Amino acid sequence: MTTLALAAFAFLFTVSIYLAVLSGRRLRPEDFLDAGDGLPAWALMFAGAGVLIGGLGLQDHLLLTAMYGLQYSHVALGLALSALCGSMAHKRLWIAARAMRTSSPIEIVSAYYDSVTIRIALIAVALIFALPFAGHMLALAGDLVAMATDGAIGHGQAVFTLALSLFLVSALGGWRGAVLVVAAQSFLLLALLLFTPLFMAGADERLAVLASGPSALKGVLGDQIPGVMQYSAGIGKDVAAAGVWTTLTIVAAGGSLIGVVLSPAFGFLTTTTRLRAGLAFQQVWMIAGLTTGALLIASPIIAAEIAAADPSGMAAGAPSVAGLAGRLAGLDSLAALAFLLMLFAAMQIVVVFFVSAAGVMIAGDVVGRYLVPELDGDGRRLAARIALAVLYAAVALVAAYAPLSAAIVGSVALSLSAQLLPAFIGLCWAPWISRQAVVTGLIFGTMLVLFTEPPGLVAFEGLFLDLPWGRWPLTIHSAAWGLTFNVAACLLTALFTRLGPERARREVLHGVFRRVSPATGRASRLRTAKWSLTLIWTFFALGPGAILGNAFFSKPMFTDNEASLGVPSLWVWQIVFWFAGVLLTWWLAYRSRMAVVEEAAIPAIDLAPPHDLLGRRRAPEWLALMIARVSSR
Amino acid sequence: MTQDEDMERVDRHALALTIWLAAGVVASTLYHYGVRAGGWPFIVAAFAVIAAAFAGHVIVNVVFRSEFSVRERALGLVCYAVLLIIFGLATLVSSDFANRAFLPTSAGLVALLAVLVFSMVVKSGVRSSFEAFDIIRSFSAHDAWANGGDRAKGGARE
């Protein structure tokens, strides 16, 4: 198995390097950072799906499903919600990018609001994804390699080798090469995610999920949601009865997946794509359709096999994928390898994607725009490679020496990124949302996220005093705590600042939206239907209405008889609302044209801060002062 | 060739590679398990995956308005030939393999050939597909071209 595993990992690395070199050597130096805004649509489709699965954390998702059963795997329906969010935001983000002649979402959003604070917040989110979040995934990948090679390659060796190989991919191929590699591995990931349960069904006599139902820890409801909410002080302070995944936790955890879609890296993927037809296909068929469906159906099957293969781990409350890998190796060594490759690809995708995006965006937005604006194409490429080298070195160090810290800090990435929702709604749809409103909301949202997740709790309790609540109090996920206060603060502030002098600037971009993508009379009439149907779907698919799924199909209403489906009612409920979610996303993306980019010329606008007399962009005062202090020594 | 056309060629190649990468992993796993313990359904499924990947490659060609490149054809032929040789050797050397896998594997190899011929017929018609393999005519045409060229050279000398 060791030799075979090493050969497989080396093969995957060779294919990745080949793709990166193939793409990179044809790139002009000035296209290294943004692929010349010419990424193919198929790469967007596959890479988007793969990044969402990776962002969800496939291995963690399978293990949590093994521990909590269907009540946790329900969270995967949140991918359909993120597809809806993508439909809402990405078309207009792409138009804004073309109008403002830039590809960076950091530049677009901060120039639109004319706010350095928002720019810093976006860079911080990009770095959280690139360092602790990617570091956590790299640490898991190192563990996986160590396990697959029976310890022949240690955790640290694996981490540094992987970081070096992935750095080569990013540095040789640039943004284009990195995305092609992510797309290729995403397709492999999707294929193996579908293949693994099918193989188990064919090779095993009977699937564990059908023989004994969805797996769960002792005392946890494996086939039901344990209530709408529970009056629990939170994880670490209190134990929620029958499981922590209540409907409010599910809707908030599912909702936090919009953090992946709203992250600067994902936005950068969209804005650098040659987009006309690919966006709607990605949102509807790849994310809401294939990815969500594959996870909803495959996860409980694979998770039950994980639980069946590792009874001692389940008894201890910490199952591992090693048991299933060993059992598959008993059946067929290549099958075990395919299972490990699936997990490995999901981790690699996250590392390559988020680190590459952060590296090229920092090189473009910070170095190229403010620090050394006179850089030519070769200089920018060199700056990007240096930024990538620094980021990969940092990720490797974090993954090798502080994996626990990476896991703790990385756990807030999705929730913090989800706090950008009001900023994107303002950019795409609501010019009355002002800079002050977004910044106020961000401050409240960030505070709430930090104080309902381990980083804030651990730091505060370590420095000051014990708090009466733990992680996710009232079984409400940190993303929902943050978004509730964020949106409330944003709306309140917008009430008083919506007519401020900056509104005229913001209206310039919305004028472009109206010109490029005019709302037809039919679309205006359906506006209420769009929002209300989305809310109704969210309420029943993920929110409190999902509690009906516990017995809706097994104990039908208006009759005393019980239906025998062979699978839990909740699983059927999930699949029914998955279909409904695909239909809704299709209606919004295609029929309402929210994700279909019209063939219209996009006028150029300039919302960036004013230029100096020589036509160069002026650096923010604080940045200019900082550089002056450093350079004058 | 412009930069855009060059990039489009890279995109097409990367997409084809993406399809074959995933199909290769899945098909080899299915075939390996089929030969060892799973039996003919897994072997047939492995060949079905390869056929599906081939169909995917054809669709990629249609979308990108291109054809199989010379290198792709050569690689495909070499892979097929290597598979045939390994299959023949394994059948001769291992009676166990011959008992378990001869029929489904040979059926799969023939089916792959049939898929290839079918795709050629659908794309180019029967006559053109046949002409692609008509080596005698090809040599004749080459000789005629070469002789014509010599005559032209001679004429010029005269």
PDB file of C-alpha atoms in Angstrom, chain B residues 33-152:
ATOM      1  CA  TYR B  33     -11.244  -5.428  -8.382  1.00  0.00           C
ATOM      2  CA  GLY B  34     -13.067  -7.179 -11.191  1.00  0.00           C
ATOM      3  CA  VAL B  35     -10.081  -9.374 -12.021  1.00  0.00           C
ATOM      4  CA  ARG B  36      -9.319 -10.136  -8.381  1.00  0.00           C
ATOM      5  CA  ALA B  37     -12.731 -10.772  -6.858  1.00  0.00           C
ATOM      6  CA  GLY B  38     -15.581  -8.804  -8.382  1.00  0.00           C
ATOM      7  CA  GLY B  39     -16.020 -10.740 -11.617  1.00  0.00           C
ATOM      8  CA  TRP B  40     -17.296  -9.687 -15.023  1.00  0.00           C
ATOM      9  CA  PRO B  41     -19.695  -6.896 -13.953  1.00  0.00           C
ATOM     10  CA  PHE B  42     -16.792  -4.819 -12.632  1.00  0.00           C
ATOM     11  CA  ILE B  43     -14.650  -5.512 -15.703  1.00  0.00           C
ATOM     12  CA  VAL B  44     -17.489  -4.500 -18.002  1.00  0.00           C
ATOM     13  CA  ALA B  45     -18.081  -1.387 -15.872  1.00  0.00           C
ATOM     14  CA  ALA B  46     -14.400  -0.476 -16.246  1.00  0.00           C
ATOM     15  CA  PHE B  47     -14.649  -0.614 -20.024  1.00  0.00           C
ATOM     16  CA  ALA B  48     -17.918   1.347 -19.872  1.00  0.00           C
ATOM     17  CA  VAL B  49     -16.109   4.100 -17.972  1.00  0.00           C
ATOM     18  CA  ILE B  50     -13.374   4.203 -20.640  1.00  0.00           C
ATOM     19  CA  ALA B  51     -16.027   4.387 -23.360  1.00  0.00           C
ATOM     20  CA  ALA B  52     -17.756   7.198 -21.452  1.00  0.00           C
ATOM     21  CA  ALA B  53     -14.466   9.086 -21.192  1.00  0.00           C
ATOM     22  CA  PHE B  54     -13.971   8.650 -24.937  1.00  0.00           C
ATOM     23  CA  ALA B  55     -17.463  10.037 -25.509  1.00  0.00           C
ATOM     24  CA  GLY B  56     -16.586  12.936 -23.215  1.00  0.00           C
ATOM     25  CA  HIS B  57     -13.453  13.619 -25.261  1.00  0.00           C
ATOM     26  CA  VAL B  58     -15.512  13.616 -28.462  1.00  0.00           C
ATOM     27  CA  ILE B  59     -17.924  16.116 -26.870  1.00  0.00           C
ATOM     28  CA  VAL B  60     -14.947  18.286 -25.888  1.00  0.00           C
ATOM     29  CA  ASN B  61     -13.804  18.186 -29.522  1.00  0.00           C
ATOM     30  CA  VAL B  62     -17.248  19.266 -30.690  1.00  0.00           C
ATOM     31  CA  VAL B  63     -17.457  22.106 -28.144  1.00  0.00           C
ATOM     32  CA  PHE B  64     -13.984  23.393 -29.026  1.00  0.00           C
ATOM     33  CA  ARG B  65     -14.531  22.770 -32.773  1.00  0.00           C
ATOM     34  CA  SER B  66     -11.427  20.591 -32.988  1.00  0.00           C
ATOM     35  CA  GLU B  67     -10.405  17.010 -33.677  1.00  0.00           C
ATOM     36  CA  PHE B  68      -8.166  14.446 -32.033  1.00  0.00           C
ATOM     37  CA  SER B  69      -4.609  15.663 -32.439  1.00  0.00           C
ATOM     38  CA  VAL B  70      -1.921  13.448 -33.949  1.00  0.00           C
ATOM     39  CA  ARG B  71      -0.332  12.993 -30.521  1.00  0.00           C
ATOM     40  CA  GLU B  72      -3.652  11.985 -28.980  1.00  0.00           C
ATOM     41  CA  ARG B  73      -4.252   9.433 -31.725  1.00  0.00           C
ATOM     42  CA  ALA B  74      -0.751   8.060 -31.306  1.00  0.00           C
ATOM     43  CA  LEU B  75      -1.129   7.890 -27.520  1.00  0.00           C
ATOM     44  CA  GLY B  76      -4.499   6.178 -27.852  1.00  0.00           C
ATOM     45  CA  LEU B  77      -3.118   3.594 -30.268  1.00  0.00           C
ATOM     46  CA  VAL B  78      -0.078   2.914 -28.115  1.00  0.00           C
ATOM     47  CA  CYS B  79      -2.230   2.493 -24.990  1.00  0.00           C
ATOM     48  CA  TYR B  80      -4.565   0.154 -26.826  1.00  0.00           C
ATOM     49  CA  ALA B  81      -1.666  -1.865 -28.198  1.00  0.00           C
ATOM     50  CA  VAL B  82      -0.020  -2.101 -24.784  1.00  0.00           C
ATOM     51  CA  LEU B  83      -3.320  -3.217 -23.275  1.00  0.00           C
ATOM     52  CA  LEU B  84      -3.639  -5.916 -25.942  1.00  0.00           C
ATOM     53  CA  ILE B  85      -0.109  -7.168 -25.349  1.00  0.00           C
ATOM     54  CA  ILE B  86      -0.536  -7.251 -21.566  1.00  0.00           C
ATOM     55  CA  PHE B  87      -3.878  -8.955 -21.983  1.00  0.00           C
ATOM     56  CA  GLY B  88      -2.377 -11.560 -24.312  1.00  0.00           C
ATOM     57  CA  LEU B  89       0.583 -12.230 -22.059  1.00  0.00           C
ATOM     58  CA  ALA B  90      -1.597 -12.439 -18.941  1.00  0.00           C
ATOM     59  CA  THR B  91      -3.907 -14.880 -20.689  1.00  0.00           C
ATOM     60  CA  LEU B  92      -0.986 -17.063 -21.697  1.00  0.00           C
ATOM     61  CA  VAL B  93       0.841 -16.898 -18.388  1.00  0.00           C
ATOM     62  CA  SER B  94      -2.019 -17.096 -15.888  1.00  0.00           C
ATOM     63  CA  SER B  95      -4.738 -19.642 -16.334  1.00  0.00           C
ATOM     64  CA  ASP B  96      -6.571 -18.104 -13.405  1.00  0.00           C
ATOM     65  CA  PHE B  97      -6.705 -14.748 -15.206  1.00  0.00           C
ATOM     66  CA  ALA B  98      -7.791 -16.483 -18.412  1.00  0.00           C
ATOM     67  CA  ASN B  99     -10.641 -18.223 -16.623  1.00  0.00           C
ATOM     68  CA  ARG B 100     -11.835 -15.128 -14.788  1.00  0.00           C
ATOM     69  CA  ALA B 101     -11.270 -12.288 -17.189  1.00  0.00           C
ATOM     70  CA  PHE B 102     -10.693 -13.463 -20.754  1.00  0.00           C
ATOM     71  CA  LEU B 103     -14.243 -13.150 -21.978  1.00  0.00           C
ATOM     72  CA  PRO B 104     -15.234  -9.816 -20.390  1.00  0.00           C
ATOM     73  CA  THR B 105     -11.853  -8.230 -21.184  1.00  0.00           C
ATOM     74  CA  SER B 106     -11.850  -9.310 -24.803  1.00  0.00           C
ATOM     75  CA  ALA B 107     -15.469  -8.171 -25.098  1.00  0.00           C
ATOM     76  CA  GLY B 108     -14.472  -4.833 -23.590  1.00  0.00           C
ATOM     77  CA  LEU B 109     -11.543  -4.395 -25.976  1.00  0.00           C
ATOM     78  CA  VAL B 110     -13.757  -5.207 -28.956  1.00  0.00           C
ATOM     79  CA  ALA B 111     -16.415  -2.831 -27.627  1.00  0.00           C
ATOM     80  CA  LEU B 112     -13.844  -0.028 -27.395  1.00  0.00           C
ATOM     81  CA  LEU B 113     -12.883  -0.646 -30.993  1.00  0.00           C
ATOM     82  CA  ALA B 114     -16.563  -0.602 -31.942  1.00  0.00           C
ATOM     83  CA  VAL B 115     -17.047   2.708 -30.118  1.00  0.00           C
ATOM     84  CA  LEU B 116     -14.103   4.173 -32.024  1.00  0.00           C
ATOM     85  CA  VAL B 117     -15.414   2.985 -35.391  1.00  0.00           C
ATOM     86  CA  PHE B 118     -18.924   4.162 -34.538  1.00  0.00           C
ATOM     87  CA  SER B 119     -17.678   7.624 -33.644  1.00  0.00           C
ATOM     88  CA  MET B 120     -15.696   7.832 -36.895  1.00  0.00           C
ATOM     89  CA  VAL B 121     -18.669   6.722 -38.952  1.00  0.00           C
ATOM     90  CA  VAL B 122     -20.971   9.209 -37.231  1.00  0.00           C
ATOM     91  CA  LYS B 123     -18.483  12.030 -37.723  1.00  0.00           C
ATOM     92  CA  SER B 124     -17.153  11.361 -41.208  1.00  0.00           C
ATOM     93  CA  GLY B 125     -19.410   8.773 -42.849  1.00  0.00           C
ATOM     94  CA  VAL B 126     -18.537   5.227 -43.889  1.00  0.00           C
ATOM     95  CA  ARG B 127     -16.456   6.106 -46.959  1.00  0.00           C
ATOM     96  CA  SER B 128     -14.227   8.648 -45.229  1.00  0.00           C
ATOM     97  CA  SER B 129     -13.774   6.371 -42.252  1.00  0.00           C
ATOM     98  CA  PHE B 130     -12.667   3.543 -44.521  1.00  0.00           C
ATOM     99  CA  GLU B 131     -10.343   5.850 -46.444  1.00  0.00           C
ATOM    100  CA  ALA B 132      -8.611   6.753 -43.193  1.00  0.00           C
ATOM    101  CA  PHE B 133      -7.402   3.142 -43.014  1.00  0.00           C
ATOM    102  CA  ASP B 134      -6.869   2.675 -46.786  1.00  0.00           C
ATOM    103  CA  ILE B 135      -3.102   2.483 -46.660  1.00  0.00           C
ATOM    104  CA  ILE B 136      -2.665   1.265 -50.251  1.00  0.00           C
ATOM    105  CA  ARG B 137      -4.462   4.291 -51.631  1.00  0.00           C
ATOM    106  CA  SER B 138      -2.508   6.485 -49.282  1.00  0.00           C
ATOM    107  CA  PHE B 139       0.800   5.051 -50.543  1.00  0.00           C
ATOM    108  CA  SER B 140      -0.369   5.330 -54.143  1.00  0.00           C
ATOM    109  CA  ALA B 141      -1.255   8.942 -53.632  1.00  0.00           C
ATOM    110  CA  HIS B 142       2.113   9.555 -52.023  1.00  0.00           C
ATOM    111  CA  ASP B 143       3.945   7.833 -54.935  1.00  0.00           C
ATOM    112  CA  ALA B 144       1.968   9.839 -57.461  1.00  0.00           C
ATOM    113  CA  TRP B 145       2.804  13.029 -55.638  1.00  0.00           C
ATOM    114  CA  ALA B 146       6.478  12.068 -55.431  1.00  0.00           C
ATOM    115  CA  ASN B 147       6.671  11.083 -59.128  1.00  0.00           C
ATOM    116  CA  GLY B 148       4.868  14.213 -60.146  1.00  0.00           C
ATOM    117  CA  GLY B 149       7.284  16.218 -58.099  1.00  0.00           C
ATOM    118  CA  ASP B 150      10.270  14.475 -59.782  1.00  0.00           C
ATOM    119  CA  ARG B 151       8.811  15.114 -63.225  1.00  0.00           C
ATOM    120  CA  ALA B 152       8.301  18.705 -62.360  1.00  0.00           C
TER     121      ALA B 152
END
